[in-house]
Amino acid sequence: MSGFTNLNSSAGYSQNSTPNGGAAPPYQNGPVQTYPAMYPPAGYYGAPPQQQGYSTIPGHAAPAPNKAPVTNNAHSANYYHNNHQQQQNHLPQHRVAPSPYSAPLSSAPPSQPYAALPSAAPPPTNAHYNQQPFQPHPPYATPGSYYGQQSYHPSSARQHPSLVPVTASGPGAPLYPIVSYPSAPGSSQYGTLSSSQSTSAPVGMPTQMVGAPLHQYSAAPPPSTTAVQPGYGVGPPGQTAPTVVNGQGSAAQNAVHQHYTQSHQASLSYDSYSGVPPGSGGADTDQPPSGTPSTSVHSSPGHHQGGDTSSSTTGSASPVPNSYDSLEGGSYPDSMPPSNDMTNQAAPYGSYGYPSMQSAYQQGPASHTDASPSHDLYGQSGYQQYSQPFPNLSQLSAALGGLSGVPELEVEALRPVNLLQERNLLPPRPLEAPEPNVSSDLKKVNCSPQTFRCTLTSIPQTQALLNKARLPLGLLLHPFRDLQQLPVITSNTIVRCRSCRTYINPFVTFLDQRRWKCNLCYRVNDVPDEFMYNPVTRSYGEPHKRPEVQNATVEFIASSDYMLRPPQPAVYLFLLDVSHNAVEAGYLKYFCESLLENLTKLPGDVRTRVGFLTFDSTIHFYNLQEGLSQPQMLVVSDIDDVFIPSHDSLMVNLKESKELVKDLLTSLPEMFSQTRETHSALGPALQAAYKLMSPTGGRITVFQTQLPTLGVGALQAREDPNQRSSAKGVQHLGPATDFYKKLALDCSGQQIGVDLFLLSSQYADLASLACMSKYSAGSVFYYPSFHYIHNPAQLEKFQKDLERYLTRKIGFEAVMRIRCTKGLSIHTFHGNFFVRSTDLLSLANVNPDSAFAVQMSVEDSLADSSLACFQAALLYTSSRGKRRIRVHTLCLPVVNQLSDVYAGADVQAITCLLANMAIDRSVSSSLSDARDALVNAVVDLVSAYKSNVSNLQQSGLVVPASMRLFPLYILALLKQKALRTGTSTRLDERVFAMCEFKTQPLQQLMRLVHPDLYRLDNMSDQGALHLNDTVVPQPHLLHLSAERLSRDGAFLMDCSNVFYLWIGKCCNEMFIRDVLGCPNYASIPPNMVSDSKRCIYVSPSMSGNDRE
Amino acid sequence: MAFTFAAFCYMLALLLTAALIFFAIWHIIAFDELKTDYKNPIDQCNTLNPLVLPEYLIHFFFCVMFFCAAEWLTLCLNLPLLAYHVWRYVISNFLHPINYETPAGSLEPAFLALGCRYMSRPVMSCPGLYDPTTIMNADILAYCQKEGWCKLAFYLLSFFYYLYGYVFHFRICPSC
C-alpha cells in the first residue's frame, strides 16, 4: 500500500523538481511541514488555562478594541475557535445539538466520516484514509495530548461541526459553528496545524515523499536524490508507529540507531520543555510528527542496511526539533485543490527530509557516519563541496575581501566606449546583471539578482566617492517573487544577531564553534545549542552547514514570537461597480466567470472567507450564509453614514458557502443588466468594505469603471483634454483629495490591502484613486477604454490578468525590514507600502508581482570592512495561516576606487531607480523638472567619468562599457508614457504608467522601457539552447531602430506585457504560413490577436518599414 | 504711566515665546522619536499637525502686536520667520523655489534633483504640514529636525531679546 503511494510520490517529485515547472505557483507556501513541538511556547497555546484566558479576553487580539462588540465577537470567533472547543469539552451538555444546528450538520456530510478530523481532510484524502484503516488512532491521539490532559474522544469530536459555543454572545452566536469549527478541528490556531497533521498522517506519507526529494541542500543533484527515493519509500509497511515513538523499541536496528535514540530522547526532552507533560502524553505528542514518517526513517536504514551507512545517518535525524525543509516553490499543480495541499503540508516532515539530504553527502566517503564534532571532518573530501572554510577565520576574511578580483570582467566593464563611434551597443543576448566582484564562494551563495539587486555592485567606501561617481546607490527588490526552489526552515530558535536582529546568513563569520560575528553590525553572538546541531550529519559542531548558512534566500516558519495575533485566515472581499457605466463596459460577466473558474484555486485553506459588495448610488451587501437557499441582497442606501447590516453572514467561509457563492456569481451579471443608475458611491462603499474587513484584515479588490460621484471621496474631472500634449507641464498628477490615502492608511493599520481594477473609458482620476492601493500595499490594474465587444484586446488582457491575480500567491499582515551594514542607511523607499519606520515597511498584503526600490546613502565610511551586506526580511502570514519569514541577503564588495565603482555599475538597476525617483519628482514638482534631471544625470555621469577616470584624451561621448547603455535607456525612459511630453497622453494612462514604474520588478520594467527586438524569420540553430530534446534558438537582440527592420523579415518585439509581431511586406510566405496559418501576406487579418499568455498583436506592415 | 504698550507687548511676547520654545522642543522630540522608531508616523503626525497652525498664529499675533507698538526693529527681526511660515504653509504649493539644477562641476550629483520635493504642504483635509506617508523620507526627516533646532535657537535668542526689551521699556518710561 504505502509502497504504491511512495511510487506515486516519487513520480510526483521528479515532475516537480524539474526546473521548468515555471507555472505560477499559487501554492508555494503550502507544503509546510510543521512540527508541533516546533512551537516552543506550546504551553502558551496548549495549556488549557491560557486558552481560557483567551476566551475571556477577545479584545486581546482584536485589532481595534473600541469597535462594536459584535465585531469583536466575530473576530474572536474566527481566531479562537479553540475557545469553543474548550468550552465544549468543559460543558458537555452543549454537545446536544439543538435544532438550529441540524442544518450545518446535514449540510456538511463530508466531515462526518472523519470524526475527529472534521474538515481538514478533503474528500480526496478520504479515499486514502479509508485505504489505511490500520492507522486511525494516531490522528486524534495527537490533538488530545497536545491540548493537555483533557480527554478528547473521537465521539465527542465528531459532533463538533454541529456545536454551538454558549459563551458566544450577541446575534452572531448561531453562526459560529459555521465559521469556526471546520477551520479549527478541535484546536487552537496551532491546533489547526497539529490536527491537520494528524489528519493527514496516513496520507501524509505519499505527499511527504513529494516533499522529501526537494531537500536539496545546495550541491545535492536532483537525479541522485531521485535515485534514493524509492529506497526508503519501500520500507514503511514493515514498521509501526509505536516502535518509532519509543525509539529504543525498534528491534532490528543497526548501530546507527544508537544515534537515533539519542536524538530522539533529545526531542522528548524538548517536548517537556514545550509545556506538554512528559510521559505518555509527551510520547503521544511526539508521535504524530515523528510517528508516521519515522516508520520510513527506520525503514530507510533497514533498506540500505547493507549499502551505504550514510543514509541512516541522515535519516535518523528526524525527531530532533531542528528541521529543515527544502521545498520547491510552486511545485504544486494548479489543479490540486487547496485542501489537498493542506494535507500535504500537514505531512510530518522531518524524517523524510533528512534522507534526501544524504544524497548530497553520498558523494563523500560513507564513513563519516560517526560524525563527531571534530574538525577532522573538514578535511574529508565529501565536504569539499561546501567550500566555505568555516573554522579558519583568517582564511574566511581573506576570501571575503573581494580581493581576488576578476580582472577580465572588470577590464571589460571599464573599457571606455565612445558613443559617437560605436553603433552596436546592445549585447547579443538580453543584458544580465553584473556579478559582484567577490570571491567565488560568496558568489555561489549570493542572492539571485532577480530578487535582490543593487545599482552599484561595488559599494563606494564613502559618500564623497559616491558623489564623485555621480551614480545613485540603491536596491531593487522583488522579495516575494515566485521561486522555483526555496529552503524552508522550521526551527525553534531562529538565530539572529542580538543587537541588530539580523538573521544568520551565509555571509556571517564563524569565529569558532560557538560564536559567530554578525556581518551587519559586527557584534559577536553565541551560537545556540540547537543551531550547533547539524541534522545533515546528525552531529554537533557544524553550524556552518545549516541551510541558513548555505543559502542567501531562505524561509523560516516563524513561532508565535513573530505574531501580534494569531495568523489571520485568507479573506477576500470583492467590491464591484454595478452602475450603468459598468454594465455597459460588461466586465461583470467576465469577472464572475473568471472567479467561478478559479474559486478553488484562490489561495487559502479551510478558513478562507469571501464576501461581495456591489455599489452604484447605493451599496448592496450579499448574505451568503450557509443554509440559505439563495443569496440575499441587502441594500444600504444611506451612503452618508454607512453601516453594516449584518456582521457575520456577509463574509462567509468559502468552503461552506461555496454553492451560494456560485449562485451569486452566476446570477450577478444578470441582476444589474437593466440598471439605469449612473452614479457611483465608491467612497462609502470602501468605507463599508473597511468596516467589514477590519476585524480580520485581508484583501479588498475594487472594480471601478468611472469617476466616483457620490458621498465621501467624490471626485471632479480635472483633466483638460486639450492640454494632453502640451509640453508645458502636466497638472494633476497628485491626488485631489486625501480621502483615499487616509482610507488606505486605516486599511493598512487593520492589515487590509486594497487592489484596484480600473476599467474606465473616461477620465476616472486614477491619480486620486490609486492612493487606496499605494499606501495599503495593493496593486493597480488599468484597462483604458475597456469594452467587452469593442475592445477585445483589453478584454483578453483583463481575463489573463484576473486569472493570475486570483490564483497568485498572497501573503497577509506582512512587514518587510531592510537592514544594511553599519555605515549605510536607507534614504527613500519606492513602491506600494506604508513606511512605518526608517527601515520598516508595512505591507498589508504582499503579492509575488510587486517590487520595491530603495535609495541608500553612505553615512559613515565603510573603510573598516571589505564587504557590505543588505538583508531584506519579509515577515508574512501565508494563505494557509502560517507565519513565515523570507530572508534575502545580498553581499557586495566595498571599493575605494572610482574605476571599481564604475566597473560594478548595474545600468539596468540604475535606470529603474532613476525612473522611480523621476516619478516622485514629477508628482511633487513637475514633469519637466524630472525630465531635465534625468538628462542631467546622464550628462553628469559622462563629465564625471571623463574628468575622473578616463585618461584617454579622446573627444566625443566616452562612458565606461558597463554604462554604455545608460544614455539609451534614459532616452527610452523619456519616451515612456509616464514621462513623455509633447505626445497626447491621457492623464490616467500617464498616472498608471507611473504606478507601474513604482511597482514592477526590474526585468519587466526594463523590457517596458527598452523592449527586446528579435528577427524571427531567419533563426538558426547556432548557439541554440537544447532543452529537453527541443532546440530553442537564441536570436540576437536588435537595436530598436528602423534600420534594423527590413521588408523581407518578421520581427518580434517583447514589451514585457505585450508582444508585437511585425511582418514585413515581402516576408517569406512559408514563414507566414507556418507561423500565422495564413497563406500569404495579404491574407493576414488586421489586428490579429493571439490567445497566448501574453497578447500578441500582429500588425501587418502595409507600406514597408515605417509601420509599427 | 509706568507701563507702556511696548512694554506690554514685550511681556506678552516673552510669555508666548516661552510657549513657542516648548512647541519647538516638542517638535524636536517628536522627530527624534520618529527617527529612532519609537512612534508610528501616523500617530506622530496626528499629534504634530494640530500644533502647526497655533504656533504660526502665535508668532503672527505678536508680530502684529509689535507692529501696533511701532517696534520696527523687533518686527524686522521677526519678519524672516513670519515670511518663512507663510511660505511653508501657503506659497510653497505654488512656487518651486528649491531648484536642484546642478551645473556640471557642482558638488551635488544631478540625479539628486530627482529626489522628491517635500517642502510643500501635502493635500490634506485637516490643518497641518506633515504627511505620514512621506515623513519617513530621510530628506524630510532631516529637514524637519533641522527646522526644529533652528526654531528653538531662534526662539531662545528672541526670548532673551524680549526680556531685554521689556526691561528696557520698563526702565526708560518717562515717569520712572
PDB file of C-alpha atoms in Angstrom, chain A residues 178-366:
ATOM      1  CA  ILE A 178     -20.268  27.535  10.560  1.00  0.00           C
ATOM      2  CA  VAL A 179     -17.428  29.894  10.656  1.00  0.00           C
ATOM      3  CA  SER A 180     -15.218  28.489  13.235  1.00  0.00           C
ATOM      4  CA  TYR A 181     -15.475  24.794  13.666  1.00  0.00           C
ATOM      5  CA  PRO A 182     -14.499  23.482  10.349  1.00  0.00           C
ATOM      6  CA  SER A 183     -11.482  25.577  10.364  1.00  0.00           C
ATOM      7  CA  ALA A 184     -10.433  24.535  13.813  1.00  0.00           C
ATOM      8  CA  PRO A 185     -10.738  20.844  14.236  1.00  0.00           C
ATOM      9  CA  GLY A 186     -10.547  20.803  17.912  1.00  0.00           C
ATOM     10  CA  SER A 187      -7.657  23.050  18.389  1.00  0.00           C
ATOM     11  CA  SER A 188      -6.287  26.458  18.767  1.00  0.00           C
ATOM     12  CA  GLN A 189      -4.593  28.278  15.995  1.00  0.00           C
ATOM     13  CA  TYR A 190      -1.742  25.977  16.392  1.00  0.00           C
ATOM     14  CA  GLY A 191      -4.071  23.180  16.877  1.00  0.00           C
ATOM     15  CA  THR A 192      -5.125  23.686  13.370  1.00  0.00           C
ATOM     16  CA  LEU A 193      -1.691  22.872  12.320  1.00  0.00           C
ATOM     17  CA  SER A 194      -1.236  19.930  14.512  1.00  0.00           C
ATOM     18  CA  SER A 195      -4.589  18.450  13.939  1.00  0.00           C
ATOM     19  CA  SER A 196      -4.286  18.724  10.261  1.00  0.00           C
ATOM     20  CA  GLN A 197      -1.060  16.954  10.576  1.00  0.00           C
ATOM     21  CA  SER A 198      -2.672  14.198  12.406  1.00  0.00           C
ATOM     22  CA  THR A 199      -5.496  14.194   9.998  1.00  0.00           C
ATOM     23  CA  SER A 200      -3.309  13.569   7.151  1.00  0.00           C
ATOM     24  CA  ALA A 201      -0.860  11.334   8.812  1.00  0.00           C
ATOM     25  CA  PRO A 202      -1.797   8.395   6.642  1.00  0.00           C
ATOM     26  CA  VAL A 203      -1.978  10.473   3.550  1.00  0.00           C
ATOM     27  CA  GLY A 204       0.939  12.457   4.580  1.00  0.00           C
ATOM     28  CA  MET A 205       3.269   9.751   3.699  1.00  0.00           C
ATOM     29  CA  PRO A 206       2.952   9.895  -0.010  1.00  0.00           C
ATOM     30  CA  THR A 207       2.752  13.611  -0.061  1.00  0.00           C
ATOM     31  CA  GLN A 208       5.662  13.874   2.187  1.00  0.00           C
ATOM     32  CA  MET A 209       7.531  11.814  -0.235  1.00  0.00           C
ATOM     33  CA  VAL A 210       6.842  14.533  -2.675  1.00  0.00           C
ATOM     34  CA  GLY A 211       8.489  16.910  -0.394  1.00  0.00           C
ATOM     35  CA  ALA A 212      11.341  14.732   0.511  1.00  0.00           C
ATOM     36  CA  PRO A 213      13.492  14.813  -2.536  1.00  0.00           C
ATOM     37  CA  LEU A 214      13.213  18.518  -2.601  1.00  0.00           C
ATOM     38  CA  HIS A 215      15.525  18.760   0.282  1.00  0.00           C
ATOM     39  CA  GLN A 216      18.392  19.707  -1.788  1.00  0.00           C
ATOM     40  CA  TYR A 217      20.979  21.448   0.135  1.00  0.00           C
ATOM     41  CA  SER A 218      22.978  23.349  -2.329  1.00  0.00           C
ATOM     42  CA  ALA A 219      25.033  20.772  -4.005  1.00  0.00           C
ATOM     43  CA  ALA A 220      22.638  17.904  -3.977  1.00  0.00           C
ATOM     44  CA  PRO A 221      21.947  16.966  -7.543  1.00  0.00           C
ATOM     45  CA  PRO A 222      18.341  16.038  -8.137  1.00  0.00           C
ATOM     46  CA  PRO A 223      18.959  12.848 -10.033  1.00  0.00           C
ATOM     47  CA  SER A 224      20.792  11.210  -7.236  1.00  0.00           C
ATOM     48  CA  THR A 225      18.095  12.246  -4.871  1.00  0.00           C
ATOM     49  CA  THR A 226      15.545  10.625  -7.008  1.00  0.00           C
ATOM     50  CA  ALA A 227      17.574   7.546  -7.083  1.00  0.00           C
ATOM     51  CA  VAL A 228      17.500   7.364  -3.364  1.00  0.00           C
ATOM     52  CA  GLN A 229      13.832   7.983  -3.301  1.00  0.00           C
ATOM     53  CA  PRO A 230      12.443   4.535  -3.896  1.00  0.00           C
ATOM     54  CA  GLY A 231      14.907   3.210  -1.470  1.00  0.00           C
ATOM     55  CA  TYR A 232      13.321   4.382   1.625  1.00  0.00           C
ATOM     56  CA  GLY A 233       9.985   4.546   0.059  1.00  0.00           C
ATOM     57  CA  VAL A 234       9.541   0.831   0.085  1.00  0.00           C
ATOM     58  CA  GLY A 235      10.173   0.355   3.684  1.00  0.00           C
ATOM     59  CA  PRO A 236       7.315   1.797   5.655  1.00  0.00           C
ATOM     60  CA  PRO A 237       4.824  -1.045   5.755  1.00  0.00           C
ATOM     61  CA  GLY A 238       7.052  -3.091   7.871  1.00  0.00           C
ATOM     62  CA  GLN A 239       7.238  -0.582  10.636  1.00  0.00           C
ATOM     63  CA  THR A 240       4.634   0.577  13.009  1.00  0.00           C
ATOM     64  CA  ALA A 241       4.257   3.758  14.853  1.00  0.00           C
ATOM     65  CA  PRO A 242       4.822   2.536  18.396  1.00  0.00           C
ATOM     66  CA  THR A 243       8.291   1.356  17.736  1.00  0.00           C
ATOM     67  CA  VAL A 244       9.073   4.690  16.454  1.00  0.00           C
ATOM     68  CA  VAL A 245       7.733   6.531  19.374  1.00  0.00           C
ATOM     69  CA  ASN A 246       9.930   4.830  21.775  1.00  0.00           C
ATOM     70  CA  GLY A 247      12.919   4.851  19.625  1.00  0.00           C
ATOM     71  CA  GLN A 248      14.634   2.087  21.504  1.00  0.00           C
ATOM     72  CA  GLY A 249      11.777  -0.177  20.721  1.00  0.00           C
ATOM     73  CA  SER A 250      12.786  -0.642  17.170  1.00  0.00           C
ATOM     74  CA  ALA A 251      14.227  -4.053  17.306  1.00  0.00           C
ATOM     75  CA  ALA A 252      16.309  -4.673  14.289  1.00  0.00           C
ATOM     76  CA  GLN A 253      18.387  -1.617  14.173  1.00  0.00           C
ATOM     77  CA  ASN A 254      21.962  -1.285  13.313  1.00  0.00           C
ATOM     78  CA  ALA A 255      24.482   0.630  15.248  1.00  0.00           C
ATOM     79  CA  VAL A 256      23.385   3.851  13.834  1.00  0.00           C
ATOM     80  CA  HIS A 257      20.242   3.683  15.770  1.00  0.00           C
ATOM     81  CA  GLN A 258      22.090   4.469  18.828  1.00  0.00           C
ATOM     82  CA  HIS A 259      22.335   7.876  17.441  1.00  0.00           C
ATOM     83  CA  TYR A 260      18.780   7.884  16.613  1.00  0.00           C
ATOM     84  CA  THR A 261      17.811   7.043  20.098  1.00  0.00           C
ATOM     85  CA  GLN A 262      19.892   9.775  21.464  1.00  0.00           C
ATOM     86  CA  SER A 263      18.464  12.349  19.289  1.00  0.00           C
ATOM     87  CA  HIS A 264      15.070  11.086  19.894  1.00  0.00           C
ATOM     88  CA  GLN A 265      15.491  11.473  23.550  1.00  0.00           C
ATOM     89  CA  ALA A 266      16.563  14.941  22.903  1.00  0.00           C
ATOM     90  CA  SER A 267      13.347  15.581  21.230  1.00  0.00           C
ATOM     91  CA  LEU A 268      11.414  14.109  24.068  1.00  0.00           C
ATOM     92  CA  SER A 269      13.049  16.360  26.484  1.00  0.00           C
ATOM     93  CA  TYR A 270      12.239  19.076  24.149  1.00  0.00           C
ATOM     94  CA  ASP A 271       8.648  18.237  24.386  1.00  0.00           C
ATOM     95  CA  SER A 272       8.677  18.573  28.044  1.00  0.00           C
ATOM     96  CA  TYR A 273      10.235  21.904  27.583  1.00  0.00           C
ATOM     97  CA  SER A 274       7.442  22.914  25.362  1.00  0.00           C
ATOM     98  CA  GLY A 275       4.930  22.509  28.063  1.00  0.00           C
ATOM     99  CA  VAL A 276       3.447  19.183  27.228  1.00  0.00           C
ATOM    100  CA  PRO A 277       3.686  16.891  30.206  1.00  0.00           C
ATOM    101  CA  PRO A 278       6.158  14.115  29.653  1.00  0.00           C
ATOM    102  CA  GLY A 279       5.176  10.556  29.922  1.00  0.00           C
ATOM    103  CA  SER A 280       2.509   9.092  27.833  1.00  0.00           C
ATOM    104  CA  GLY A 281       1.192  12.451  26.814  1.00  0.00           C
ATOM    105  CA  GLY A 282       4.587  13.574  25.788  1.00  0.00           C
ATOM    106  CA  ALA A 283       5.164  10.448  23.849  1.00  0.00           C
ATOM    107  CA  ASP A 284       1.933  10.949  22.114  1.00  0.00           C
ATOM    108  CA  THR A 285       2.791  14.435  21.275  1.00  0.00           C
ATOM    109  CA  ASP A 286       5.945  13.273  19.816  1.00  0.00           C
ATOM    110  CA  GLN A 287       4.241  10.673  17.876  1.00  0.00           C
ATOM    111  CA  PRO A 288       2.357  12.329  15.119  1.00  0.00           C
ATOM    112  CA  PRO A 289       5.214  14.220  13.726  1.00  0.00           C
ATOM    113  CA  SER A 290       7.766  11.560  14.109  1.00  0.00           C
ATOM    114  CA  GLY A 291       5.485   8.609  14.141  1.00  0.00           C
ATOM    115  CA  THR A 292       4.335   8.013  10.691  1.00  0.00           C
ATOM    116  CA  PRO A 293       7.320   9.418   8.987  1.00  0.00           C
ATOM    117  CA  SER A 294       9.794   7.733  11.151  1.00  0.00           C
ATOM    118  CA  THR A 295       8.416   4.456  10.054  1.00  0.00           C
ATOM    119  CA  SER A 296      10.141   5.225   6.897  1.00  0.00           C
ATOM    120  CA  VAL A 297      13.115   6.529   8.700  1.00  0.00           C
ATOM    121  CA  HIS A 298      13.590   3.198  10.205  1.00  0.00           C
ATOM    122  CA  SER A 299      12.875   1.524   7.038  1.00  0.00           C
ATOM    123  CA  SER A 300      15.369   3.590   5.323  1.00  0.00           C
ATOM    124  CA  PRO A 301      18.339   2.292   7.203  1.00  0.00           C
ATOM    125  CA  GLY A 302      16.789  -1.075   7.035  1.00  0.00           C
ATOM    126  CA  HIS A 303      16.571  -0.888   3.375  1.00  0.00           C
ATOM    127  CA  HIS A 304      20.006   0.407   2.865  1.00  0.00           C
ATOM    128  CA  GLN A 305      21.374  -1.690   5.552  1.00  0.00           C
ATOM    129  CA  GLY A 306      23.906  -3.446   3.510  1.00  0.00           C
ATOM    130  CA  GLY A 307      24.606  -0.457   1.414  1.00  0.00           C
ATOM    131  CA  ASP A 308      25.832   2.880   2.487  1.00  0.00           C
ATOM    132  CA  THR A 309      25.505   3.819   6.058  1.00  0.00           C
ATOM    133  CA  SER A 310      25.270   7.434   5.341  1.00  0.00           C
ATOM    134  CA  SER A 311      21.641   7.139   4.583  1.00  0.00           C
ATOM    135  CA  SER A 312      20.892   6.053   8.062  1.00  0.00           C
ATOM    136  CA  THR A 313      22.947   8.867   9.347  1.00  0.00           C
ATOM    137  CA  THR A 314      20.759  11.428   7.912  1.00  0.00           C
ATOM    138  CA  GLY A 315      17.593   9.519   8.266  1.00  0.00           C
ATOM    139  CA  SER A 316      17.719   9.291  11.971  1.00  0.00           C
ATOM    140  CA  ALA A 317      17.913  12.944  12.491  1.00  0.00           C
ATOM    141  CA  SER A 318      14.239  13.405  12.254  1.00  0.00           C
ATOM    142  CA  PRO A 319      12.971  13.615  15.785  1.00  0.00           C
ATOM    143  CA  VAL A 320      15.221  16.430  16.685  1.00  0.00           C
ATOM    144  CA  PRO A 321      13.483  19.706  16.809  1.00  0.00           C
ATOM    145  CA  ASN A 322      15.686  21.303  14.235  1.00  0.00           C
ATOM    146  CA  SER A 323      14.227  20.516  10.973  1.00  0.00           C
ATOM    147  CA  TYR A 324      14.637  21.930   7.584  1.00  0.00           C
ATOM    148  CA  ASP A 325      12.664  21.713   4.571  1.00  0.00           C
ATOM    149  CA  SER A 326      13.831  22.483   1.215  1.00  0.00           C
ATOM    150  CA  LEU A 327      10.760  22.875  -0.781  1.00  0.00           C
ATOM    151  CA  GLU A 328      10.341  23.596  -4.344  1.00  0.00           C
ATOM    152  CA  GLY A 329       8.178  26.582  -4.526  1.00  0.00           C
ATOM    153  CA  GLY A 330       5.169  26.369  -6.683  1.00  0.00           C
ATOM    154  CA  SER A 331       5.582  22.772  -7.452  1.00  0.00           C
ATOM    155  CA  TYR A 332       2.005  22.025  -6.723  1.00  0.00           C
ATOM    156  CA  PRO A 333      -0.054  21.772  -9.813  1.00  0.00           C
ATOM    157  CA  ASP A 334      -2.868  24.212 -10.119  1.00  0.00           C
ATOM    158  CA  SER A 335      -5.388  21.520 -10.408  1.00  0.00           C
ATOM    159  CA  MET A 336      -4.806  20.351  -6.925  1.00  0.00           C
ATOM    160  CA  PRO A 337      -7.388  21.797  -4.639  1.00  0.00           C
ATOM    161  CA  PRO A 338      -6.069  23.803  -1.731  1.00  0.00           C
ATOM    162  CA  SER A 339      -7.449  21.412   0.776  1.00  0.00           C
ATOM    163  CA  ASN A 340      -5.300  18.772  -0.690  1.00  0.00           C
ATOM    164  CA  ASP A 341      -2.337  20.921  -0.187  1.00  0.00           C
ATOM    165  CA  MET A 342      -3.405  21.381   3.307  1.00  0.00           C
ATOM    166  CA  THR A 343      -2.928  17.741   3.831  1.00  0.00           C
ATOM    167  CA  ASN A 344       0.317  17.845   2.041  1.00  0.00           C
ATOM    168  CA  GLN A 345       1.688  20.425   4.285  1.00  0.00           C
ATOM    169  CA  ALA A 346       0.408  18.555   7.215  1.00  0.00           C
ATOM    170  CA  ALA A 347       2.653  15.707   6.486  1.00  0.00           C
ATOM    171  CA  PRO A 348       5.295  15.271   9.083  1.00  0.00           C
ATOM    172  CA  TYR A 349       8.376  16.494   7.514  1.00  0.00           C
ATOM    173  CA  GLY A 350      11.385  15.660   9.408  1.00  0.00           C
ATOM    174  CA  SER A 351      12.288  12.142   8.767  1.00  0.00           C
ATOM    175  CA  TYR A 352      11.664  12.302   5.112  1.00  0.00           C
ATOM    176  CA  GLY A 353      13.601  15.425   4.857  1.00  0.00           C
ATOM    177  CA  TYR A 354      16.858  14.159   6.004  1.00  0.00           C
ATOM    178  CA  PRO A 355      17.165  11.062   3.951  1.00  0.00           C
ATOM    179  CA  SER A 356      17.112  13.171   0.897  1.00  0.00           C
ATOM    180  CA  MET A 357      19.888  15.284   2.173  1.00  0.00           C
ATOM    181  CA  GLN A 358      22.102  12.363   2.232  1.00  0.00           C
ATOM    182  CA  SER A 359      22.284  12.445  -1.482  1.00  0.00           C
ATOM    183  CA  ALA A 360      24.485  15.421  -1.232  1.00  0.00           C
ATOM    184  CA  TYR A 361      26.706  13.519   1.023  1.00  0.00           C
ATOM    185  CA  GLN A 362      26.787  10.321  -0.814  1.00  0.00           C
ATOM    186  CA  GLN A 363      29.461  11.755  -2.924  1.00  0.00           C
ATOM    187  CA  GLY A 364      31.630  11.867   0.077  1.00  0.00           C
ATOM    188  CA  PRO A 365      33.004   8.868   1.858  1.00  0.00           C
ATOM    189  CA  ALA A 366      30.346   6.956   3.586  1.00  0.00           C
TER     190      ALA A 366
END
